[in-house]
Amino acid sequence: MKNLKKFLTQKKIAIPLSLFFLFTLIAVVYFSISVSKNIREMTTAASEATPYFPDYPPVHLNGKDPEVVKRGEYLAKAGDCIACHTNTPTKGTAFAGGLPMHTPFGTIYSPNITPDRETGIGNWTEEQFIRAMREGISPDGHYYYPAFPYFYFNKITTEDLKAIKAYLDTLEPVKQQNRPNEMVKPFNKRFLQLGWRVLFFHPEDTGPFKTNPHQTEQWNRGAYLVEGLGHCAMCHSPSYHILSSKLPLGAPIRKYDLTGSSIQGYLAPNITKVNLANVSENEIIRVFTEDRLIGGGKVEGPMLEVDHDSLRYLTHTDLLAIATYLKSVQSQTPPKPRTSGGPGASVYEGYCAGCHATGSGGAPKYGDVTAWDTLLKGGMDKLYVEAIHGIASMPAKGTCLSCTDPEIKAAVDYMITAVKGETAKGPAIPPPKPLTLEDGKHIYDENCSVCHNSGFKEAPQPGDQKTWEPIIHTGLMAAYQNVLTGQAGHVPRGGCMDCTDGEIKAAIKYMMTTSSPNKNFELW
C-alpha cells in the first residue's frame, strides 16, 4: 500500500490523473444536463403537437410502369413514409423532410426523399436505395441512426423495395436542403453507430422476410406487414436502454415483442395474444379505420397519425391479415416495474404512466391537484367505474385487459394518494373470492334471466343445447369477451355495470355448463 501511495503521489502521475477525473466529471455533467434538456423538449413537443395529415402528392410516371408505381405507392403508405419525411408541425411539403424527431440524445431531422437531384434522392441507384433501406447505410457510406427504421425495413423483399423506389421517383422534385442533426456529443459521430449495430443489428440474419410454411397465407401476410413495413415493434415493444427507460437505445427486446411501451408521452399498448386473443378481428380493424380504442375511447397521439397516414389506405384483406397475426403473437410478459408503492404503483407504472405522467390526451396528470379535485367531486366509485370501463379517450382498464378490477382500483388509489399528499402504503390486494356455479346462477337470475329466459332478441335459453352448441364450440373466453364489450348482439356487460368481470364470467360459466352437461367450465 505504501508503494502504491507513493506511486500515486508522484507529480507525473497525479497531474494526468487529476485532469482525467476532471474531464470525466465535466463530460458526465454535460451529458446529464443535455439529456435532461432533451427529455423536457420531447415532453413539450408531444404536448404541443396538433394533428396534421398531409395529402399524398400526385405522381408523374415519366415512362415508368404504372402498375409498379401503383404498388410502390401502396407499399409506401403501408410503411407510413410520409409521416417522418414531412415536417408536419409546419405543414411542410410531403416527403421533403425536415421533421424534427426529438430523442434523449438530441434532435434528428428527417431527410428529403423526393427525386430532387441535389437535395433529395434523385441520383440514388436502386442498389443504393436498397442498401439504405435494408442495411441502414447511406450512399456515401455513413451509418443512419436507428430513428430510421431500417431495423424493420430489412425484412422488405427486394421487389417491394424496387417498387417503393419507383414510386418515389415519380414524385415532384422538391429542392429543400437537409437540416443537420443536433446531437449530444459524442453521439454526433455516426461511426459510433458501429457499436450499436454489433450489439443489436445483424441484417444477414433477419431479412428479408421468410414465410412460415406452417402458417396460413393470411398469417404470413400479416407478419410481413407488422414486422417489416409497419415497423409496429418500434413503438409497441420495450427497448434496451441506458440506466433508465427514459434513455432507450432504439433496439427492441425481442422476447418482449409487442408487449407495449411508451412513445412521445403516450402508451403504446400490449398488442399480443394476451390482450387481443378474445378481441374480434373487426374490433381491431376499427382501431385502424375508425380511431376507436378497444374497450372505448378515441385513438390519439402517434397512433392517430399512423391510422390516417397509413392504415386507412390498406385493403380490408391486409388489415384482416394484420389483426390475425397480432392475435397470434405470444411473447414473454415484461417484469412489472420495481416500485415501493405496492401493486397499485406497479400497474400505474406499467400502464397508466404513459398518459398520466405527462397529461397526454387530456388525462389528468399525476400529482395535479386541480385536475384530480374536479374528478373527485364525483366520488371514488365513479372513478373506479370509469377506469375499469373506459371514458372519453381513456380505454377500458388503460388497455390492461388482463388486469383484474381490484388491480385497476389499486392504481386509481395510488394516483389519488399523490394529490392528497399521502404516502402510498401499497396494501396487498386480496385475491378475489372464487365464485361457484351457484354464485353464477344467482348472478344470472338477478341480471341475465330477463332476456335469456324469454328468448328476447334470440337470447339463447340455458339448457337449450342445440342453440348453445356453436357458442360453446367458439369457447367460453370468446363469449365472455362478447358480453364485456357488447359484441354479437349483447348489451355491454349484460347491462350489469355494477357487476365485476368475475361475476360476469361466473354467470356465463353457469349458462354454458347448464347447456352442455358433458363439459366442465368451472376451472376457467
Short mmCIF file of C-alpha atoms in Angstrom, two decimals:
data_model
loop_
_atom_site.label_atom_id
_atom_site.label_comp_id
_atom_site.label_asym_id
_atom_site.label_seq_id
_atom_site.Cartn_x
_atom_site.Cartn_y
_atom_site.Cartn_z
CA MET A 1 0.00 0.00 0.00
CA LYS A 2 2.86 2.36 0.80
CA ASN A 3 4.40 1.79 -2.60
CA LEU A 4 1.04 2.42 -4.31
CA LYS A 5 0.54 5.64 -2.34
CA LYS A 6 4.00 6.79 -3.22
CA PHE A 7 3.36 5.99 -6.88
CA LEU A 8 0.13 7.95 -6.99
CA THR A 9 1.59 10.98 -5.24
CA GLN A 10 4.28 11.38 -7.79
CA LYS A 11 3.74 14.60 -9.70
CA LYS A 12 3.98 12.94 -13.10
CA ILE A 13 1.09 10.63 -12.27
CA ALA A 14 -1.04 12.90 -10.10
CA ILE A 15 -1.48 15.66 -12.68
CA PRO A 16 -2.66 13.41 -15.56
CA LEU A 17 -4.97 11.51 -13.20
CA SER A 18 -6.44 14.74 -11.87
CA LEU A 19 -7.02 16.02 -15.38
CA PHE A 20 -8.59 12.72 -16.40
CA PHE A 21 -11.05 12.77 -13.50
CA LEU A 22 -11.79 16.45 -14.10
CA PHE A 23 -12.58 15.92 -17.78
CA THR A 24 -14.65 12.83 -16.91
CA LEU A 25 -16.66 14.83 -14.40
CA ILE A 26 -17.22 17.62 -16.91
CA ALA A 27 -18.31 15.10 -19.55
CA VAL A 28 -20.78 13.44 -17.15
CA VAL A 29 -22.26 16.78 -16.10
CA TYR A 30 -22.52 17.93 -19.73
CA PHE A 31 -24.17 14.67 -20.76
CA SER A 32 -26.65 14.74 -17.86
CA ILE A 33 -27.66 18.37 -18.45
CA SER A 34 -28.01 17.88 -22.22
CA VAL A 35 -30.03 14.68 -21.95
CA SER A 36 -32.33 16.14 -19.28
CA LYS A 37 -32.93 19.16 -21.52
CA ASN A 38 -33.75 16.91 -24.48
CA ILE A 39 -36.20 14.83 -22.42
CA ARG A 40 -38.01 18.01 -21.38
CA GLU A 41 -38.15 19.14 -25.01
CA MET A 42 -39.58 15.76 -26.02
CA THR A 43 -42.41 16.15 -23.49
CA THR A 44 -43.09 19.74 -24.55
CA ALA A 45 -43.10 18.87 -28.26
CA ALA A 46 -45.52 15.97 -27.66
CA SER A 47 -47.93 18.11 -25.62
CA GLU A 48 -47.90 20.93 -28.20
CA ALA A 49 -48.33 18.71 -31.26
CA THR A 50 -51.53 19.22 -33.25
CA PRO A 51 -52.77 16.60 -35.71
CA TYR A 52 -51.89 17.26 -39.35
CA PHE A 53 -52.25 14.63 -42.03
CA PRO A 54 -50.55 15.64 -45.29
CA ASP A 55 -52.11 14.71 -48.62
CA TYR A 56 -50.28 12.27 -50.84
CA PRO A 57 -48.92 14.16 -53.87
CA PRO A 58 -49.74 13.25 -57.48
CA VAL A 59 -47.31 11.07 -59.43
CA HIS A 60 -45.64 11.77 -62.77
CA LEU A 61 -44.97 8.45 -64.45
CA ASN A 62 -42.28 9.68 -66.86
CA GLY A 63 -42.29 6.36 -68.68
CA LYS A 64 -42.34 4.13 -65.58
CA ASP A 65 -44.58 1.08 -65.34
CA PRO A 66 -47.88 2.34 -63.84
CA GLU A 67 -48.56 -0.99 -62.10
CA VAL A 68 -45.18 -0.98 -60.39
CA VAL A 69 -45.63 2.66 -59.34
CA LYS A 70 -49.13 1.95 -58.02
CA ARG A 71 -47.81 -0.97 -55.98
CA GLY A 72 -44.92 1.15 -54.72
CA GLU A 73 -47.33 3.87 -53.60
CA TYR A 74 -49.38 1.31 -51.66
CA LEU A 75 -46.25 -0.07 -50.00
CA ALA A 76 -45.00 3.42 -49.12
CA LYS A 77 -48.35 4.07 -47.45
CA ALA A 78 -48.09 0.77 -45.58
CA GLY A 79 -44.67 1.87 -44.34
CA ASP A 80 -46.00 5.33 -43.36
CA CYS A 81 -43.02 7.03 -45.02
CA ILE A 82 -44.91 10.32 -45.32
CA ALA A 83 -45.21 10.70 -41.53
CA CYS A 84 -41.48 11.01 -40.85
CA HIS A 85 -40.41 12.60 -44.11
CA THR A 86 -42.83 15.53 -43.88
CA ASN A 87 -42.36 18.45 -41.49
CA THR A 88 -45.92 18.21 -40.18
CA PRO A 89 -45.57 20.85 -37.40
CA THR A 90 -45.01 23.47 -40.12
CA LYS A 91 -47.27 21.73 -42.66
CA GLY A 92 -44.29 21.26 -44.93
CA THR A 93 -44.19 19.65 -48.36
CA ALA A 94 -44.83 15.92 -48.36
CA PHE A 95 -41.68 13.77 -48.48
CA ALA A 96 -39.35 16.82 -48.45
CA GLY A 97 -38.11 16.00 -44.94
CA GLY A 98 -37.17 18.38 -42.15
CA LEU A 99 -39.30 16.79 -39.40
CA PRO A 100 -37.56 17.23 -36.01
CA MET A 101 -37.51 13.89 -34.19
CA HIS A 102 -36.67 14.51 -30.56
CA THR A 103 -34.67 11.87 -28.70
CA PRO A 104 -32.86 11.97 -25.34
CA PHE A 105 -29.58 12.06 -27.28
CA GLY A 106 -30.51 15.01 -29.50
CA THR A 107 -32.74 16.04 -32.38
CA ILE A 108 -32.66 14.16 -35.69
CA TYR A 109 -34.11 15.84 -38.80
CA SER A 110 -35.61 13.57 -41.42
CA PRO A 111 -34.09 13.84 -44.93
CA ASN A 112 -35.65 14.87 -48.21
CA ILE A 113 -36.69 11.75 -50.19
CA THR A 114 -38.21 13.46 -53.22
CA PRO A 115 -36.37 12.85 -56.53
CA ASP A 116 -34.56 16.20 -56.44
CA ARG A 117 -31.03 15.53 -57.67
CA GLU A 118 -29.29 17.99 -55.35
CA THR A 119 -31.13 17.72 -52.03
CA GLY A 120 -33.18 14.53 -52.40
CA ILE A 121 -32.60 11.00 -53.66
CA GLY A 122 -32.87 11.70 -57.38
CA ASN A 123 -29.32 10.48 -58.00
CA TRP A 124 -29.63 7.30 -55.97
CA THR A 125 -29.46 3.98 -57.78
CA GLU A 126 -31.78 1.10 -56.92
CA GLU A 127 -28.85 -0.66 -55.24
CA GLN A 128 -28.09 2.37 -53.05
CA PHE A 129 -31.74 2.70 -52.08
CA ILE A 130 -31.99 -0.98 -51.20
CA ARG A 131 -28.80 -0.81 -49.12
CA ALA A 132 -30.10 2.22 -47.23
CA MET A 133 -33.44 0.56 -46.50
CA ARG A 134 -32.10 -2.89 -45.70
CA GLU A 135 -28.77 -2.10 -44.04
CA GLY A 136 -29.11 1.48 -42.83
CA ILE A 137 -26.07 2.70 -44.80
CA SER A 138 -26.19 5.85 -46.94
CA PRO A 139 -24.76 6.11 -50.49
CA ASP A 140 -21.70 7.90 -49.07
CA GLY A 141 -21.16 5.10 -46.55
CA HIS A 142 -22.25 6.63 -43.23
CA TYR A 143 -24.50 4.83 -40.75
CA TYR A 144 -28.06 6.01 -40.23
CA TYR A 145 -29.40 6.46 -36.71
CA PRO A 146 -31.99 3.82 -35.71
CA ALA A 147 -34.67 6.54 -35.72
CA PHE A 148 -34.80 5.46 -39.37
CA PRO A 149 -36.45 2.02 -39.02
CA TYR A 150 -34.07 0.06 -41.26
CA PHE A 151 -34.03 -2.45 -38.40
CA TYR A 152 -37.54 -3.41 -39.64
CA PHE A 153 -37.34 -2.42 -43.31
CA ASN A 154 -34.59 -5.05 -43.50
CA LYS A 155 -37.42 -7.57 -43.90
CA ILE A 156 -38.93 -5.98 -47.03
CA THR A 157 -38.45 -8.04 -50.19
CA THR A 158 -36.20 -6.75 -52.97
CA GLU A 159 -39.08 -6.45 -55.42
CA ASP A 160 -41.10 -4.39 -52.96
CA LEU A 161 -38.14 -2.10 -52.31
CA LYS A 162 -37.73 -1.55 -56.05
CA ALA A 163 -41.42 -0.68 -56.31
CA ILE A 164 -41.15 1.87 -53.48
CA LYS A 165 -38.14 3.48 -55.20
CA ALA A 166 -40.07 3.61 -58.48
CA TYR A 167 -42.94 5.39 -56.73
CA LEU A 168 -40.69 7.94 -55.02
CA ASP A 169 -39.04 8.67 -58.37
CA THR A 170 -42.41 9.76 -59.80
CA LEU A 171 -43.00 12.48 -57.18
CA GLU A 172 -42.46 16.16 -57.90
CA PRO A 173 -38.82 17.01 -57.04
CA VAL A 174 -38.58 19.43 -54.12
CA LYS A 175 -35.39 21.42 -53.63
CA GLN A 176 -35.09 21.57 -49.85
CA GLN A 177 -31.74 21.28 -48.11
CA ASN A 178 -31.46 18.67 -45.38
CA ARG A 179 -31.03 20.16 -41.94
CA PRO A 180 -28.04 18.90 -39.91
CA ASN A 181 -28.84 16.86 -36.81
CA GLU A 182 -28.32 18.35 -33.35
CA MET A 183 -26.94 15.50 -31.26
CA VAL A 184 -25.34 15.43 -27.84
CA LYS A 185 -21.61 14.74 -28.10
CA PRO A 186 -20.26 12.14 -28.74
CA PHE A 187 -23.46 10.80 -30.37
CA ASN A 188 -22.97 13.28 -33.21
CA LYS A 189 -20.24 10.94 -34.52
CA ARG A 190 -22.02 8.47 -36.77
CA PHE A 191 -19.21 5.94 -36.72
CA LEU A 192 -20.19 5.18 -33.10
CA GLN A 193 -23.29 3.51 -34.55
CA LEU A 194 -20.99 0.60 -35.33
CA GLY A 195 -21.11 -0.43 -31.67
CA TRP A 196 -24.92 -0.33 -31.70
CA ARG A 197 -25.01 -2.42 -34.85
CA VAL A 198 -22.63 -5.04 -33.43
CA LEU A 199 -24.89 -5.39 -30.40
CA PHE A 200 -28.34 -5.25 -31.99
CA PHE A 201 -28.39 -5.37 -35.80
CA HIS A 202 -27.34 -8.29 -37.96
CA PRO A 203 -29.03 -7.78 -41.35
CA GLU A 204 -27.85 -11.08 -42.79
CA ASP A 205 -29.70 -12.96 -40.02
CA THR A 206 -33.03 -11.11 -40.04
CA GLY A 207 -34.02 -10.26 -43.58
CA PRO A 208 -35.59 -10.32 -45.99
CA PHE A 209 -38.81 -11.83 -44.64
CA LYS A 210 -39.19 -15.60 -44.86
CA THR A 211 -42.64 -17.15 -44.89
CA ASN A 212 -43.56 -19.70 -42.26
CA PRO A 213 -44.71 -22.86 -44.09
CA HIS A 214 -46.68 -23.95 -41.01
CA GLN A 215 -48.87 -20.85 -41.09
CA THR A 216 -51.58 -19.65 -43.48
CA GLU A 217 -51.03 -17.19 -46.31
CA GLN A 218 -53.10 -14.65 -44.37
CA TRP A 219 -50.94 -15.05 -41.24
CA ASN A 220 -47.73 -14.67 -43.26
CA ARG A 221 -49.02 -11.52 -44.95
CA GLY A 222 -49.87 -10.07 -41.55
CA ALA A 223 -46.44 -10.95 -40.19
CA TYR A 224 -44.75 -9.32 -43.20
CA LEU A 225 -46.68 -6.08 -42.70
CA VAL A 226 -46.31 -5.95 -38.91
CA GLU A 227 -42.66 -6.99 -38.66
CA GLY A 228 -41.45 -5.16 -41.76
CA LEU A 229 -43.21 -2.26 -43.45
CA GLY A 230 -45.44 -1.42 -40.47
CA HIS A 231 -42.49 -1.49 -38.00
CA CYS A 232 -45.07 -1.83 -35.20
CA ALA A 233 -42.49 -3.03 -32.68
CA MET A 234 -40.69 0.30 -32.91
CA CYS A 235 -43.38 1.79 -30.65
CA HIS A 236 -45.08 -1.26 -29.16
CA SER A 237 -42.02 -3.11 -27.82
CA PRO A 238 -39.84 -2.23 -24.82
CA SER A 239 -36.34 -1.15 -25.83
CA TYR A 240 -32.94 -1.80 -24.36
CA HIS A 241 -31.85 1.31 -22.51
CA ILE A 242 -29.06 3.00 -20.59
CA LEU A 243 -29.71 3.19 -16.84
CA SER A 244 -33.35 4.20 -17.30
CA SER A 245 -36.19 3.51 -19.73
CA LYS A 246 -36.08 7.27 -20.41
CA LEU A 247 -32.84 6.60 -22.32
CA PRO A 248 -33.92 3.98 -24.89
CA LEU A 249 -31.40 2.69 -27.40
CA GLY A 250 -33.88 2.09 -30.22
CA ALA A 251 -33.34 -1.68 -30.08
CA PRO A 252 -36.42 -3.74 -29.20
CA ILE A 253 -36.13 -6.53 -26.65
CA ARG A 254 -37.26 -9.38 -28.87
CA LYS A 255 -38.54 -11.67 -26.10
CA TYR A 256 -40.98 -8.87 -25.15
CA ASP A 257 -42.10 -8.31 -28.75
CA LEU A 258 -45.18 -6.06 -28.99
CA THR A 259 -45.88 -6.18 -25.23
CA GLY A 260 -46.17 -2.40 -25.01
CA SER A 261 -44.09 0.68 -24.36
CA SER A 262 -44.50 4.45 -24.24
CA ILE A 263 -43.88 6.86 -27.09
CA GLN A 264 -43.99 10.66 -27.03
CA GLY A 265 -45.86 10.62 -23.74
CA TYR A 266 -48.48 8.14 -24.97
CA LEU A 267 -48.96 4.49 -24.11
CA ALA A 268 -48.36 2.09 -26.97
CA PRO A 269 -50.29 -0.87 -25.50
CA ASN A 270 -49.60 -4.57 -25.45
CA ILE A 271 -50.91 -5.85 -28.81
CA THR A 272 -50.08 -9.54 -28.38
CA LYS A 273 -52.35 -12.51 -27.81
CA VAL A 274 -52.51 -11.68 -24.09
CA ASN A 275 -54.66 -8.61 -24.79
CA LEU A 276 -56.15 -9.49 -28.17
CA ALA A 277 -56.98 -13.21 -28.08
CA ASN A 278 -60.60 -12.52 -27.15
CA VAL A 279 -60.98 -9.36 -29.21
CA SER A 280 -62.55 -9.82 -32.62
CA GLU A 281 -60.62 -9.01 -35.80
CA ASN A 282 -63.27 -6.45 -36.72
CA GLU A 283 -62.79 -4.63 -33.42
CA ILE A 284 -59.04 -4.43 -34.08
CA ILE A 285 -59.70 -3.15 -37.59
CA ARG A 286 -61.96 -0.42 -36.17
CA VAL A 287 -58.94 0.89 -34.25
CA PHE A 288 -57.26 1.42 -37.64
CA THR A 289 -60.22 2.73 -39.61
CA GLU A 290 -62.45 4.49 -37.07
CA ASP A 291 -59.91 5.65 -34.44
CA ARG A 292 -61.76 3.62 -31.80
CA LEU A 293 -59.74 2.17 -28.93
CA ILE A 294 -60.54 -1.37 -27.88
CA GLY A 295 -62.81 -1.09 -24.87
CA GLY A 296 -63.75 2.53 -25.54
CA GLY A 297 -62.16 5.90 -26.11
CA LYS A 298 -60.56 7.59 -29.10
CA VAL A 299 -57.15 6.95 -30.59
CA GLU A 300 -54.78 9.87 -30.03
CA GLY A 301 -51.09 10.71 -30.36
CA PRO A 302 -48.73 8.92 -32.77
CA MET A 303 -51.21 6.10 -33.44
CA LEU A 304 -53.76 8.59 -34.75
CA GLU A 305 -51.16 9.69 -37.28
CA VAL A 306 -50.49 6.06 -38.24
CA ASP A 307 -54.20 5.48 -38.78
CA HIS A 308 -54.67 8.50 -41.04
CA ASP A 309 -51.37 8.44 -42.96
CA SER A 310 -51.04 4.69 -43.39
CA LEU A 311 -53.58 2.14 -42.19
CA ARG A 312 -56.56 3.97 -43.71
CA TYR A 313 -55.13 3.22 -47.16
CA LEU A 314 -54.71 -0.53 -46.71
CA THR A 315 -57.17 -3.04 -48.10
CA HIS A 316 -59.54 -4.83 -45.76
CA THR A 317 -57.71 -8.04 -46.64
CA ASP A 318 -54.41 -6.64 -45.39
CA LEU A 319 -55.98 -5.16 -42.26
CA LEU A 320 -57.54 -8.53 -41.51
CA ALA A 321 -54.14 -10.18 -42.01
CA ILE A 322 -52.56 -7.74 -39.53
CA ALA A 323 -55.29 -8.44 -36.95
CA THR A 324 -54.93 -12.20 -37.46
CA TYR A 325 -51.18 -12.08 -36.93
CA LEU A 326 -51.34 -9.83 -33.85
CA LYS A 327 -53.86 -12.13 -32.19
CA SER A 328 -51.35 -14.98 -32.53
CA VAL A 329 -48.22 -13.28 -31.14
CA GLN A 330 -47.01 -14.90 -27.94
CA SER A 331 -44.23 -13.08 -26.10
CA GLN A 332 -42.84 -13.13 -22.60
CA THR A 333 -44.51 -10.65 -20.27
CA PRO A 334 -42.06 -7.95 -19.14
CA PRO A 335 -41.48 -7.83 -15.38
CA LYS A 336 -43.55 -5.25 -13.56
CA PRO A 337 -41.66 -2.08 -12.72
CA ARG A 338 -39.97 -2.17 -9.33
CA THR A 339 -41.80 0.27 -7.11
CA SER A 340 -42.14 0.89 -3.42
CA GLY A 341 -45.80 1.78 -3.69
CA GLY A 342 -47.27 -1.70 -3.86
CA PRO A 343 -49.37 -3.30 -6.61
CA GLY A 344 -51.17 -0.05 -7.45
CA ALA A 345 -47.85 1.60 -8.26
CA SER A 346 -46.83 -1.34 -10.46
CA VAL A 347 -49.99 -1.11 -12.54
CA TYR A 348 -49.61 2.66 -12.74
CA GLU A 349 -46.00 2.46 -13.95
CA GLY A 350 -46.78 -0.30 -16.42
CA TYR A 351 -49.97 1.06 -17.98
CA CYS A 352 -51.15 4.41 -16.62
CA ALA A 353 -47.97 6.48 -16.59
CA GLY A 354 -47.82 6.53 -20.40
CA CYS A 355 -50.58 9.17 -20.37
CA HIS A 356 -50.97 10.34 -16.77
CA ALA A 357 -47.30 11.19 -16.24
CA THR A 358 -47.45 13.85 -18.97
CA GLY A 359 -51.17 14.61 -19.24
CA SER A 360 -51.29 13.31 -22.80
CA GLY A 361 -54.68 13.04 -24.45
CA GLY A 362 -56.32 15.12 -21.72
CA ALA A 363 -55.50 12.58 -18.98
CA PRO A 364 -55.37 14.19 -15.52
CA LYS A 365 -51.68 14.50 -14.78
CA TYR A 366 -50.21 12.55 -11.88
CA GLY A 367 -49.97 14.88 -8.89
CA ASP A 368 -52.08 17.66 -10.49
CA VAL A 369 -54.29 18.60 -7.52
CA THR A 370 -56.62 20.86 -9.52
CA ALA A 371 -57.37 18.27 -12.21
CA TRP A 372 -57.97 15.45 -9.74
CA ASP A 373 -60.02 17.54 -7.28
CA THR A 374 -62.55 18.14 -10.04
CA LEU A 375 -62.82 14.42 -10.72
CA LEU A 376 -63.00 13.52 -7.03
CA LYS A 377 -66.21 15.52 -6.66
CA GLY A 378 -67.97 12.62 -8.36
CA GLY A 379 -66.68 10.17 -5.76
CA MET A 380 -64.23 7.29 -5.80
CA ASP A 381 -66.79 4.76 -7.01
CA LYS A 382 -67.32 6.77 -10.18
CA LEU A 383 -63.56 6.98 -10.75
CA TYR A 384 -63.27 3.22 -10.37
CA VAL A 385 -66.06 2.59 -12.88
CA GLU A 386 -64.55 4.99 -15.42
CA ALA A 387 -61.09 3.47 -15.05
CA ILE A 388 -62.40 -0.07 -15.43
CA HIS A 389 -64.86 0.53 -18.27
CA GLY A 390 -63.24 3.50 -20.01
CA ILE A 391 -64.45 7.02 -20.67
CA ALA A 392 -63.76 9.58 -23.43
CA SER A 393 -60.16 8.95 -24.61
CA MET A 394 -59.44 6.61 -21.70
CA PRO A 395 -59.66 2.97 -22.87
CA ALA A 396 -61.07 0.29 -20.61
CA LYS A 397 -58.52 -0.58 -17.92
CA GLY A 398 -55.94 1.58 -19.64
CA THR A 399 -55.61 -1.27 -22.21
CA CYS A 400 -54.57 -3.73 -19.46
CA LEU A 401 -57.34 -6.16 -20.33
CA SER A 402 -55.63 -8.85 -18.24
CA CYS A 403 -55.66 -6.67 -15.11
CA THR A 404 -58.31 -7.50 -12.50
CA ASP A 405 -60.78 -4.92 -11.25
CA PRO A 406 -59.02 -4.74 -7.84
CA GLU A 407 -55.69 -4.06 -9.57
CA ILE A 408 -57.19 -1.16 -11.54
CA LYS A 409 -58.78 0.22 -8.36
CA ALA A 410 -55.39 -0.02 -6.63
CA ALA A 411 -53.82 2.02 -9.46
CA VAL A 412 -56.52 4.68 -9.06
CA ASP A 413 -55.88 4.73 -5.30
CA TYR A 414 -52.17 5.14 -5.97
CA MET A 415 -52.77 8.20 -8.16
CA ILE A 416 -55.18 9.71 -5.65
CA THR A 417 -52.65 9.42 -2.81
CA ALA A 418 -50.33 11.68 -4.79
CA VAL A 419 -52.83 14.56 -4.85
CA LYS A 420 -53.94 14.07 -1.25
CA GLY A 421 -50.36 14.35 -0.03
CA GLU A 422 -50.42 10.84 1.39
CA THR A 423 -47.87 8.08 1.09
CA ALA A 424 -48.98 5.09 -0.92
CA LYS A 425 -48.98 2.24 1.56
CA GLY A 426 -49.40 -0.41 -1.08
CA PRO A 427 -51.65 -2.83 0.80
CA ALA A 428 -51.77 -6.30 -0.60
CA ILE A 429 -54.72 -6.81 -2.94
CA PRO A 430 -56.80 -9.62 -1.52
CA PRO A 431 -57.40 -12.38 -4.04
CA PRO A 432 -60.95 -12.29 -5.39
CA LYS A 433 -63.29 -14.76 -3.78
CA PRO A 434 -63.69 -17.82 -6.02
CA LEU A 435 -67.19 -17.80 -7.45
CA THR A 436 -69.08 -21.08 -7.74
CA LEU A 437 -71.72 -22.19 -10.24
CA GLU A 438 -74.26 -21.39 -7.55
CA ASP A 439 -72.96 -17.82 -7.48
CA GLY A 440 -73.17 -17.77 -11.26
CA LYS A 441 -76.81 -18.88 -11.10
CA HIS A 442 -77.60 -16.12 -8.61
CA ILE A 443 -75.97 -13.50 -10.84
CA TYR A 444 -77.80 -14.95 -13.86
CA ASP A 445 -81.17 -14.79 -12.07
CA GLU A 446 -80.57 -11.20 -10.98
CA ASN A 447 -79.28 -9.80 -14.29
CA CYS A 448 -79.38 -12.14 -17.28
CA SER A 449 -82.63 -14.06 -16.93
CA VAL A 450 -84.82 -11.18 -18.10
CA CYS A 451 -83.57 -11.76 -21.67
CA HIS A 452 -82.35 -15.36 -21.66
CA ASN A 453 -85.44 -16.89 -20.00
CA SER A 454 -87.75 -15.24 -22.51
CA GLY A 455 -85.52 -15.56 -25.58
CA PHE A 456 -85.67 -11.78 -26.05
CA LYS A 457 -83.87 -10.85 -29.29
CA GLU A 458 -83.00 -14.53 -29.74
CA ALA A 459 -81.00 -14.70 -26.50
CA PRO A 460 -80.28 -18.44 -26.02
CA GLN A 461 -82.06 -20.06 -23.07
CA PRO A 462 -79.87 -22.04 -20.62
CA GLY A 463 -80.34 -25.75 -21.24
CA ASP A 464 -81.10 -25.37 -24.96
CA GLN A 465 -78.14 -27.49 -26.06
CA LYS A 466 -78.71 -27.08 -29.80
CA THR A 467 -78.74 -23.28 -29.61
CA TRP A 468 -75.74 -23.16 -27.31
CA GLU A 469 -73.65 -25.65 -29.30
CA PRO A 470 -71.98 -23.10 -31.66
CA ILE A 471 -71.36 -20.71 -28.74
CA ILE A 472 -69.73 -23.45 -26.68
CA HIS A 473 -67.69 -24.53 -29.70
CA THR A 474 -66.31 -20.98 -30.01
CA GLY A 475 -65.27 -21.11 -26.36
CA LEU A 476 -66.01 -19.53 -23.03
CA MET A 477 -63.47 -16.73 -23.41
CA ALA A 478 -64.98 -15.62 -26.71
CA ALA A 479 -68.45 -15.49 -25.13
CA TYR A 480 -67.03 -13.66 -22.11
CA GLN A 481 -65.35 -11.02 -24.30
CA ASN A 482 -68.52 -10.57 -26.36
CA VAL A 483 -70.53 -9.87 -23.22
CA LEU A 484 -67.91 -7.47 -21.81
CA THR A 485 -67.68 -5.41 -25.00
CA GLY A 486 -71.25 -5.69 -26.24
CA GLN A 487 -70.48 -7.76 -29.34
CA ALA A 488 -72.64 -10.36 -31.13
CA GLY A 489 -75.91 -8.78 -30.06
CA HIS A 490 -75.14 -8.44 -26.35
CA VAL A 491 -75.74 -5.39 -24.25
CA PRO A 492 -72.30 -4.33 -22.91
CA ARG A 493 -71.67 -6.26 -19.68
CA GLY A 494 -75.14 -7.73 -19.97
CA GLY A 495 -76.47 -4.41 -18.76
CA CYS A 496 -74.95 -5.00 -15.30
CA MET A 497 -72.47 -2.13 -14.98
CA ASP A 498 -72.02 -2.88 -11.27
CA CYS A 499 -71.01 -6.50 -11.88
CA THR A 500 -67.32 -7.32 -11.67
CA ASP A 501 -65.61 -9.15 -14.51
CA GLY A 502 -65.50 -12.23 -12.31
CA GLU A 503 -69.25 -12.12 -11.67
CA ILE A 504 -69.99 -11.82 -15.38
CA LYS A 505 -67.71 -14.77 -16.09
CA ALA A 506 -69.44 -16.80 -13.34
CA ALA A 507 -72.85 -16.18 -14.93
CA ILE A 508 -71.52 -17.29 -18.32
CA LYS A 509 -69.99 -20.42 -16.77
CA TYR A 510 -73.38 -21.24 -15.26
CA MET A 511 -75.21 -20.84 -18.58
CA MET A 512 -72.64 -22.83 -20.57
CA THR A 513 -72.41 -25.64 -18.02
CA THR A 514 -76.20 -25.89 -17.87
CA SER A 515 -76.34 -26.03 -21.67
CA SER A 516 -73.58 -28.60 -22.10
CA PRO A 517 -73.77 -31.25 -19.35
CA ASN A 518 -70.72 -33.10 -20.70
CA LYS A 519 -68.39 -30.13 -20.27
CA ASN A 520 -66.98 -28.54 -17.14
CA PHE A 521 -66.29 -24.81 -17.25
CA GLU A 522 -65.66 -24.33 -13.52
CA LEU A 523 -61.86 -24.30 -13.92
CA TRP A 524 -61.89 -21.32 -16.30
#
